[in-house]
Short mmCIF file of C-alpha atoms and ligand atoms in Angstrom, two decimals:
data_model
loop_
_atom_site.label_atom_id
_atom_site.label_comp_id
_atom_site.label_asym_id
_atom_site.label_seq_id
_atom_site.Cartn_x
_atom_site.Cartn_y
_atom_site.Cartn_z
CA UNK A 1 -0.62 -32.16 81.95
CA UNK A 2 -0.28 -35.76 81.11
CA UNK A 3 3.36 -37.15 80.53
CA UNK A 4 4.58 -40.09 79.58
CA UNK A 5 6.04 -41.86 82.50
CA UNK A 6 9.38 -43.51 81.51
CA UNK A 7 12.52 -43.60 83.71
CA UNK A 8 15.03 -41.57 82.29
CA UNK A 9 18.97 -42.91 81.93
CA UNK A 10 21.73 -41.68 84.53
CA UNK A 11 23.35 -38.87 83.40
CA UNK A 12 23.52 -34.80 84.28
CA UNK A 13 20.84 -32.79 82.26
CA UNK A 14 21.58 -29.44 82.05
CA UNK A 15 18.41 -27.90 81.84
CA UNK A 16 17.91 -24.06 80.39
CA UNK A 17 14.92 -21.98 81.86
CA UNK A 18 13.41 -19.21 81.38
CA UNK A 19 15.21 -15.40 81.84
CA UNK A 20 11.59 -14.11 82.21
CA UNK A 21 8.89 -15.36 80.44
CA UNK A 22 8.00 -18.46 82.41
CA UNK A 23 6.48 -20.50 79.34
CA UNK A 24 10.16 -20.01 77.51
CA UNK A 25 11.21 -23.44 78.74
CA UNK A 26 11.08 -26.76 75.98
CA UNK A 27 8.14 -29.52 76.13
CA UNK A 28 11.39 -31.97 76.85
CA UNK A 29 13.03 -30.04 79.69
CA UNK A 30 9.43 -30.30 81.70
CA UNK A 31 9.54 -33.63 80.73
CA UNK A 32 13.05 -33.84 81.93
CA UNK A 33 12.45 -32.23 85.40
CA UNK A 34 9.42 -33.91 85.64
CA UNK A 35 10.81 -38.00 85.29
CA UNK A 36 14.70 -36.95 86.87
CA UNK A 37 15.38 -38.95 90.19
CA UNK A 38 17.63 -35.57 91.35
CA UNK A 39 16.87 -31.90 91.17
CA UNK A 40 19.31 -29.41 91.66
CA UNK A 41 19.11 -25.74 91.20
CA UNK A 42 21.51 -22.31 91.64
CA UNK A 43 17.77 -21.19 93.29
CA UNK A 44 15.88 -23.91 94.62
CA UNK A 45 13.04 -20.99 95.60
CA UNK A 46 13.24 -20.50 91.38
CA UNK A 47 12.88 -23.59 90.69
CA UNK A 48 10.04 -24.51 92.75
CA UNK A 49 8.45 -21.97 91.43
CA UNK A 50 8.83 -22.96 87.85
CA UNK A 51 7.88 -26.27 88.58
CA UNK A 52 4.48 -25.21 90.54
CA UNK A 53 3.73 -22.94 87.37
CA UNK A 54 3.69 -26.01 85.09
CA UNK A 55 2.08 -28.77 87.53
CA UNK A 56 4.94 -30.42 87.88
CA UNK A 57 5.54 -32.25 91.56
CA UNK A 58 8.94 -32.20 93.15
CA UNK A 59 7.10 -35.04 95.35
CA UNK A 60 9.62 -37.17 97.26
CA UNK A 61 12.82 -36.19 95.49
CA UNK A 62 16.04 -34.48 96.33
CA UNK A 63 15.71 -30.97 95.56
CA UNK A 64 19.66 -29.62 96.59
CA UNK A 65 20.96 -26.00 96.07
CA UNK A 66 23.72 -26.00 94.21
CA UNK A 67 26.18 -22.55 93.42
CA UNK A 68 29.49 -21.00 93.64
CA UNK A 69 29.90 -20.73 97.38
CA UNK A 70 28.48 -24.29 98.44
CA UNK A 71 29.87 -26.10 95.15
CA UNK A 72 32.67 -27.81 97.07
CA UNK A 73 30.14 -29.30 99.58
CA UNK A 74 27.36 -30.42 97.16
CA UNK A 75 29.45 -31.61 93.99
CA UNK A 76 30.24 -34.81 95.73
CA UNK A 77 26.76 -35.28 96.66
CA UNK A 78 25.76 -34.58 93.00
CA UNK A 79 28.70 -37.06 91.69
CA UNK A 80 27.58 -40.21 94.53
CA UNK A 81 23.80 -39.94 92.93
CA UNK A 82 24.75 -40.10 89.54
CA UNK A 83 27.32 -43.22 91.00
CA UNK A 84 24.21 -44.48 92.16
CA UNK A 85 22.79 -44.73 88.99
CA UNK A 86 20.30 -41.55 89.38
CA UNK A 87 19.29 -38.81 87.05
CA UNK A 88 20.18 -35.56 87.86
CA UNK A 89 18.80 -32.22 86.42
CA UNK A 90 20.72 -29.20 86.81
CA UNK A 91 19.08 -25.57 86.59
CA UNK A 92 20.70 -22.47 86.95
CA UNK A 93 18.79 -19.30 88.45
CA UNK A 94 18.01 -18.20 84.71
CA UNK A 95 18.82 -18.79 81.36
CA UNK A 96 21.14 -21.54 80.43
CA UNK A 97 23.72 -22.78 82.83
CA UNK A 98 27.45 -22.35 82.59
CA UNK A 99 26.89 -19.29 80.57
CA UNK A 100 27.91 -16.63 82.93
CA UNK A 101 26.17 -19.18 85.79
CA UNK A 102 27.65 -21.62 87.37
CA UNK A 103 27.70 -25.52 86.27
CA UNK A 104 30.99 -25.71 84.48
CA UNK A 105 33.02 -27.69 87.15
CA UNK A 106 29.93 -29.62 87.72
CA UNK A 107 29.75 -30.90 84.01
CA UNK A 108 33.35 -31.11 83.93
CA UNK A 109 33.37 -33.49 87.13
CA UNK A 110 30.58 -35.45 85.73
CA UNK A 111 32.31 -35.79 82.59
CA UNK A 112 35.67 -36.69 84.10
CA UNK A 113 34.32 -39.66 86.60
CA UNK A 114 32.71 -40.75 82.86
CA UNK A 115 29.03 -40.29 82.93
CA UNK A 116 26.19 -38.92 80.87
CA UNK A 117 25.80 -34.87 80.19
CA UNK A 118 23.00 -33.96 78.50
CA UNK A 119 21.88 -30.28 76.97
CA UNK A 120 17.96 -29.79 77.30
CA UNK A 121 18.52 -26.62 75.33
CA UNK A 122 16.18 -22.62 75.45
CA UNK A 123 16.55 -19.95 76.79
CA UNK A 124 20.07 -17.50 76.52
CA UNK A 125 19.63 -13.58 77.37
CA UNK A 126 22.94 -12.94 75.02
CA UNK A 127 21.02 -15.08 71.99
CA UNK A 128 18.08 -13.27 72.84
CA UNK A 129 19.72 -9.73 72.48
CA UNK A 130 21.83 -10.43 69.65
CA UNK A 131 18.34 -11.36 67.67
CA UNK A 132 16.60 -7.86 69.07
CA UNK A 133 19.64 -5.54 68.59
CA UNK A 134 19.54 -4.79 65.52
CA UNK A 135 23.09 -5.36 64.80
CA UNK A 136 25.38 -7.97 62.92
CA UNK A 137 24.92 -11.91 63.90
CA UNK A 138 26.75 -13.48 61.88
CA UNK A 139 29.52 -13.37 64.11
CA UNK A 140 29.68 -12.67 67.87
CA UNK A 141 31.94 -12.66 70.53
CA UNK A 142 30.34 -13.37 74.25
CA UNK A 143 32.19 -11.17 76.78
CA UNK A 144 29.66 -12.02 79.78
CA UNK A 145 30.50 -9.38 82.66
CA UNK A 146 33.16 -7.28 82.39
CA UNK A 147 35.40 -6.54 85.49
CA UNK A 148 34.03 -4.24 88.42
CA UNK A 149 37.73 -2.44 88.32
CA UNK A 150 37.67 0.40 85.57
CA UNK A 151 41.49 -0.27 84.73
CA UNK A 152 40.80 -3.97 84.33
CA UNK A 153 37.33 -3.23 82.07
CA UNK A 154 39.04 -0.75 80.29
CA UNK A 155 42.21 -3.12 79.75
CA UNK A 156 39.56 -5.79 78.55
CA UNK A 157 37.34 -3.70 76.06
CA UNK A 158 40.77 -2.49 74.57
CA UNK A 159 41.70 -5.86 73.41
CA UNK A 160 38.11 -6.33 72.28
CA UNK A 161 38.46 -3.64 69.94
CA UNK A 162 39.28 -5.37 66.75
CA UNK A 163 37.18 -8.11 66.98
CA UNK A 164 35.47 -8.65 64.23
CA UNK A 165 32.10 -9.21 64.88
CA UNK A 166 29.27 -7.95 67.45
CA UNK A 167 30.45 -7.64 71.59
CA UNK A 168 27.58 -9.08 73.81
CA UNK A 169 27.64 -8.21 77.43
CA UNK A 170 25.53 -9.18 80.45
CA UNK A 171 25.78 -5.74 82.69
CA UNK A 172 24.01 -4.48 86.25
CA UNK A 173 21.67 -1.47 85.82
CA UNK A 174 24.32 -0.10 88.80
CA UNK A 175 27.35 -0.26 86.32
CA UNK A 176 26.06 0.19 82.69
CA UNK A 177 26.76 3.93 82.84
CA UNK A 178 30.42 3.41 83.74
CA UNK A 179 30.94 0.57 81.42
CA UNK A 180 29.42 2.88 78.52
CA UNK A 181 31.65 5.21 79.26
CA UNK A 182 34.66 3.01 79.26
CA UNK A 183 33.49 1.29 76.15
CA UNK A 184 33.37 5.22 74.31
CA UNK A 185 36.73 6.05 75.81
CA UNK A 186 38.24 2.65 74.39
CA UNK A 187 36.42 1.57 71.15
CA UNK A 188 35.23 5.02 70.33
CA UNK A 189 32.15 7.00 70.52
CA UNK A 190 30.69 6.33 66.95
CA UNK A 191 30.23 2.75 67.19
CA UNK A 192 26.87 0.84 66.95
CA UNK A 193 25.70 -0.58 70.08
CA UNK A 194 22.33 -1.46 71.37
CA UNK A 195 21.05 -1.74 75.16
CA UNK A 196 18.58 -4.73 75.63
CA UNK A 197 16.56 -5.10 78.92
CA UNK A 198 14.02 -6.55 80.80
CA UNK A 199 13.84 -9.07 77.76
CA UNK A 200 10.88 -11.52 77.25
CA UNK A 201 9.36 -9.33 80.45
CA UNK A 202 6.55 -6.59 81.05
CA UNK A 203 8.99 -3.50 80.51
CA UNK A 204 10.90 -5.33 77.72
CA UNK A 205 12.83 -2.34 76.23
CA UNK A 206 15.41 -2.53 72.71
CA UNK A 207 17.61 1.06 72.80
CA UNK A 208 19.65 1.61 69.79
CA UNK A 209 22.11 4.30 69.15
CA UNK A 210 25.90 4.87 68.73
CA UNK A 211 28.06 4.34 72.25
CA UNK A 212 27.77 7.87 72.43
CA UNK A 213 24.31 8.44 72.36
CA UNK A 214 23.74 5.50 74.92
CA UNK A 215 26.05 7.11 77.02
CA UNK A 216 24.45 10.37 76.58
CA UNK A 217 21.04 8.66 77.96
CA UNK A 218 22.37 7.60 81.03
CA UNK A 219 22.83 10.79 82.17
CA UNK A 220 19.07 11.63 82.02
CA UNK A 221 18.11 8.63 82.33
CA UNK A 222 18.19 5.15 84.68
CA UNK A 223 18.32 1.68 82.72
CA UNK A 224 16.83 -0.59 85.28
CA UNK A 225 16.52 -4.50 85.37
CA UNK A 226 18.51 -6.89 83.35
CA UNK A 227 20.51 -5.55 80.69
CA UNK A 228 22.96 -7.18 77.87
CA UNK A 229 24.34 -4.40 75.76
CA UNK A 230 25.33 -5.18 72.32
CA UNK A 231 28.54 -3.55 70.86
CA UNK A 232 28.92 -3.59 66.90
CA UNK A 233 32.19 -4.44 65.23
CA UNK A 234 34.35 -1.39 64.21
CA UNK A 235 35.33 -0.34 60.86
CA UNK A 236 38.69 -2.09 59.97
CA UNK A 237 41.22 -0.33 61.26
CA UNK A 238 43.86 0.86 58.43
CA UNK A 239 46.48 -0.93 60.68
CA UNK A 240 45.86 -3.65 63.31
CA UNK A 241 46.57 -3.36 66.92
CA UNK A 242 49.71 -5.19 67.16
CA UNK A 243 50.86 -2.56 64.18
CA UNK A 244 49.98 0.34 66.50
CA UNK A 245 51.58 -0.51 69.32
CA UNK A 246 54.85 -1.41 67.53
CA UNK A 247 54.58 1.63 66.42
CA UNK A 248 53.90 3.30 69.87
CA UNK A 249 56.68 1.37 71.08
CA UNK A 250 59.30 3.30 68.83
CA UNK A 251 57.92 6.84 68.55
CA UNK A 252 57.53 6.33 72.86
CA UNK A 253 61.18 6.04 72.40
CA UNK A 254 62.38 9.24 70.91
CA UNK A 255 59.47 11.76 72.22
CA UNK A 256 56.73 12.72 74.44
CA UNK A 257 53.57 10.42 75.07
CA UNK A 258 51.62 13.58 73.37
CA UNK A 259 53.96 13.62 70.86
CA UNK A 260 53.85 9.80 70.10
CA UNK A 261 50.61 9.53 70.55
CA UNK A 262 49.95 12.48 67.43
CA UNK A 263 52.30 10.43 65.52
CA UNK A 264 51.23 7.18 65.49
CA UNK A 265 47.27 8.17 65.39
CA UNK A 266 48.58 10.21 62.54
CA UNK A 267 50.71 7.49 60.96
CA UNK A 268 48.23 4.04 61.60
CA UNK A 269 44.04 5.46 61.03
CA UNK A 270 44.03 4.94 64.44
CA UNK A 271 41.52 6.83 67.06
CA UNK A 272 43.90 9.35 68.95
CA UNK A 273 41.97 8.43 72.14
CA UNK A 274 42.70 4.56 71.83
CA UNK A 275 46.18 5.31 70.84
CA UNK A 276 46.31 7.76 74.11
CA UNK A 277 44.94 5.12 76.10
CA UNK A 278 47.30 2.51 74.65
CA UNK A 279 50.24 4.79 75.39
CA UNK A 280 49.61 5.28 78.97
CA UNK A 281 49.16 1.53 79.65
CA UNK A 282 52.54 0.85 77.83
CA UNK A 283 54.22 3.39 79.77
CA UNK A 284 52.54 2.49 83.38
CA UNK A 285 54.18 -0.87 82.42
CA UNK A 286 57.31 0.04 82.55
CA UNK A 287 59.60 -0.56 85.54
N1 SAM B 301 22.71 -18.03 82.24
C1 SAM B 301 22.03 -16.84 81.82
C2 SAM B 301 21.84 -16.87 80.31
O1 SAM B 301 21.84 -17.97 79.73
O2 SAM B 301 21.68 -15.84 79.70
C3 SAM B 301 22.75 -15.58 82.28
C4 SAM B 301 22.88 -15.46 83.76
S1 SAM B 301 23.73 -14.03 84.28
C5 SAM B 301 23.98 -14.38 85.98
C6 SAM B 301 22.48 -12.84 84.38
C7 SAM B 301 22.64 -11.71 83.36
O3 SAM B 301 22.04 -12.10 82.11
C8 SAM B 301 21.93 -10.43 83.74
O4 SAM B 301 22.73 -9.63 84.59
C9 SAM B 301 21.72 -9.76 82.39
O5 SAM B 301 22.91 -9.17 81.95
C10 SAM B 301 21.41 -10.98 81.51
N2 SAM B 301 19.97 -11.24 81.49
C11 SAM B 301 19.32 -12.29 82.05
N3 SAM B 301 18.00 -12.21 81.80
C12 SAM B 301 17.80 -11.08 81.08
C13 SAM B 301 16.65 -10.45 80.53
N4 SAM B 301 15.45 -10.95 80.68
N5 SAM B 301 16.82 -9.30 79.84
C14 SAM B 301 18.05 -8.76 79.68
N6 SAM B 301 19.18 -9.32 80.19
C15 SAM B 301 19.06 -10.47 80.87
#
């Protein structure tokens, strides 16, 4: 494929690729990676790839790896060619970087010694999933990956429960089950979700259902590959979540955490189990 041949200006272009199909990247990010003086990759194996797939030559240029556990080591080496004058493209393994990939101290540094970033925009599994899941997009909130510790996912979905608008997560075929379950037990079972995986790929699968009946799957079933589930918004809650635990706070006060808990489900609209759940992290807080 022919391109035209023109030196591109110093700066960091932060290239998105594909997350499976490989002709999901732009006409301008091949032109990109095929003009930049640097290349620089989470995967340089990845990247190669790519590039061989769409003729383009990594020839006599730097190709350096660049991720979380050598960032320290390369980011200077990254900051001197851009010093030099040089333009640098930056890929991530899949998808765009910075979004749950790394790149964000990279841009940052860039941007803080005062040169050039530039977004070569595509690809985004969470973008991708919200537009196959069948649920609300008209407002979103991007969790990424939750935390591997159940107490610490569950203490993270519970402050996602009022959110108003659709939960995207990325999540490991290893962990979805738990996470489902931790996402019934906290936001309830009844809630729209969907499970998206293997997107843009041969075994590209869209599973709708409540939380429950996703949950219910994974008993008798295995969700393989790449997966972003896709959590709708719940219905408004009679009393918001700063209301229920001021009210936890008092009835915790003069009776049992069974007791409160019957009260102040009773009292707010609130699902007993996230009021249960609430109690017992109030009270494990307590000296
Ligand atoms: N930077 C990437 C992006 O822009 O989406 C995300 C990288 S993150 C390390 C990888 C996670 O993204 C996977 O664990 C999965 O949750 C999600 N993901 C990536 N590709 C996917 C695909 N083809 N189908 C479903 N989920 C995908």
């Amino acid at each position: 494929m022919d391109r035209v041949k023109s030196a591109l200006s110093p700066g960091l272009y932060l290239i998105a690729t594909p997350i499976g199909s490989s002709r999901d990247i732009t006409l301008r990010s091949l032109d990109i990676l095929s003009l930049v003086d640097v290349l620089v990759a989470e995967d340089t194996r990845v990247l190669r790839k790519l590039l061989e797939i769409h003729g383009i030559q990594v020839g006599g240029r730097q190709l350096l790896s660049y991720h979380d556990h050598n960032s320290n080591r390369v980011s200077p080496q990254i900051l001197a060619a851009l010093k030099s004058g040089k333009s640098v493209a930056y890929a991530s393994e899949a998808g765009t970087p910075m979004v749950a990939d790394p790149g964000f101290n990279l841009a940052r540094a860039a941007v803080a010694e005062g040169y050039k970033l530039v977004s070569a925009p595509g690809p985004c599994a969470a973008i991708a999933a919200l537009t196959l899941s069948g649920l609300p997009t008209d407002r979103f909130f991007f969790q990424g990956f939750l935390p591997n510790a159940e107490t610490r996912r569950k203490s993270v979905l519970r402050k996602l429960a009022d959110v108003p608008g659709t939960l995207v997560f990325y999540e490991s075929p290893r962990r979805v089950a738990a996470m489902l379950n931790d996402a019934v037990e906290t936001l309830g079972a009844d809630r729209d979700a969907a499970i998206c995986r293997e997107m843009t790929k041969r075994f590209e699968e869209i599973i709708q259902g409540e939380l429950g009946d996703l949950l219910e799957q994974t008993r008798s079933r295995v969700f393989k590959g790449e997966l972003v589930v896709l959590v709708g918004r719940g219905s408004p809650s009679k009393t918001g979540l700063e209301d229920v635990e001021a009210a936890l706070d008092l009835a915790l006060r003069e009776c049992s955490v069974r007791d409160a808990v019957e009260r102040v489900a009773g009292q707010t609209g609130t699902n007993r189990r996230q009021v249960y759940q609430l109690a017992l992290e109030m009270t494990r807080d307590e000296p």
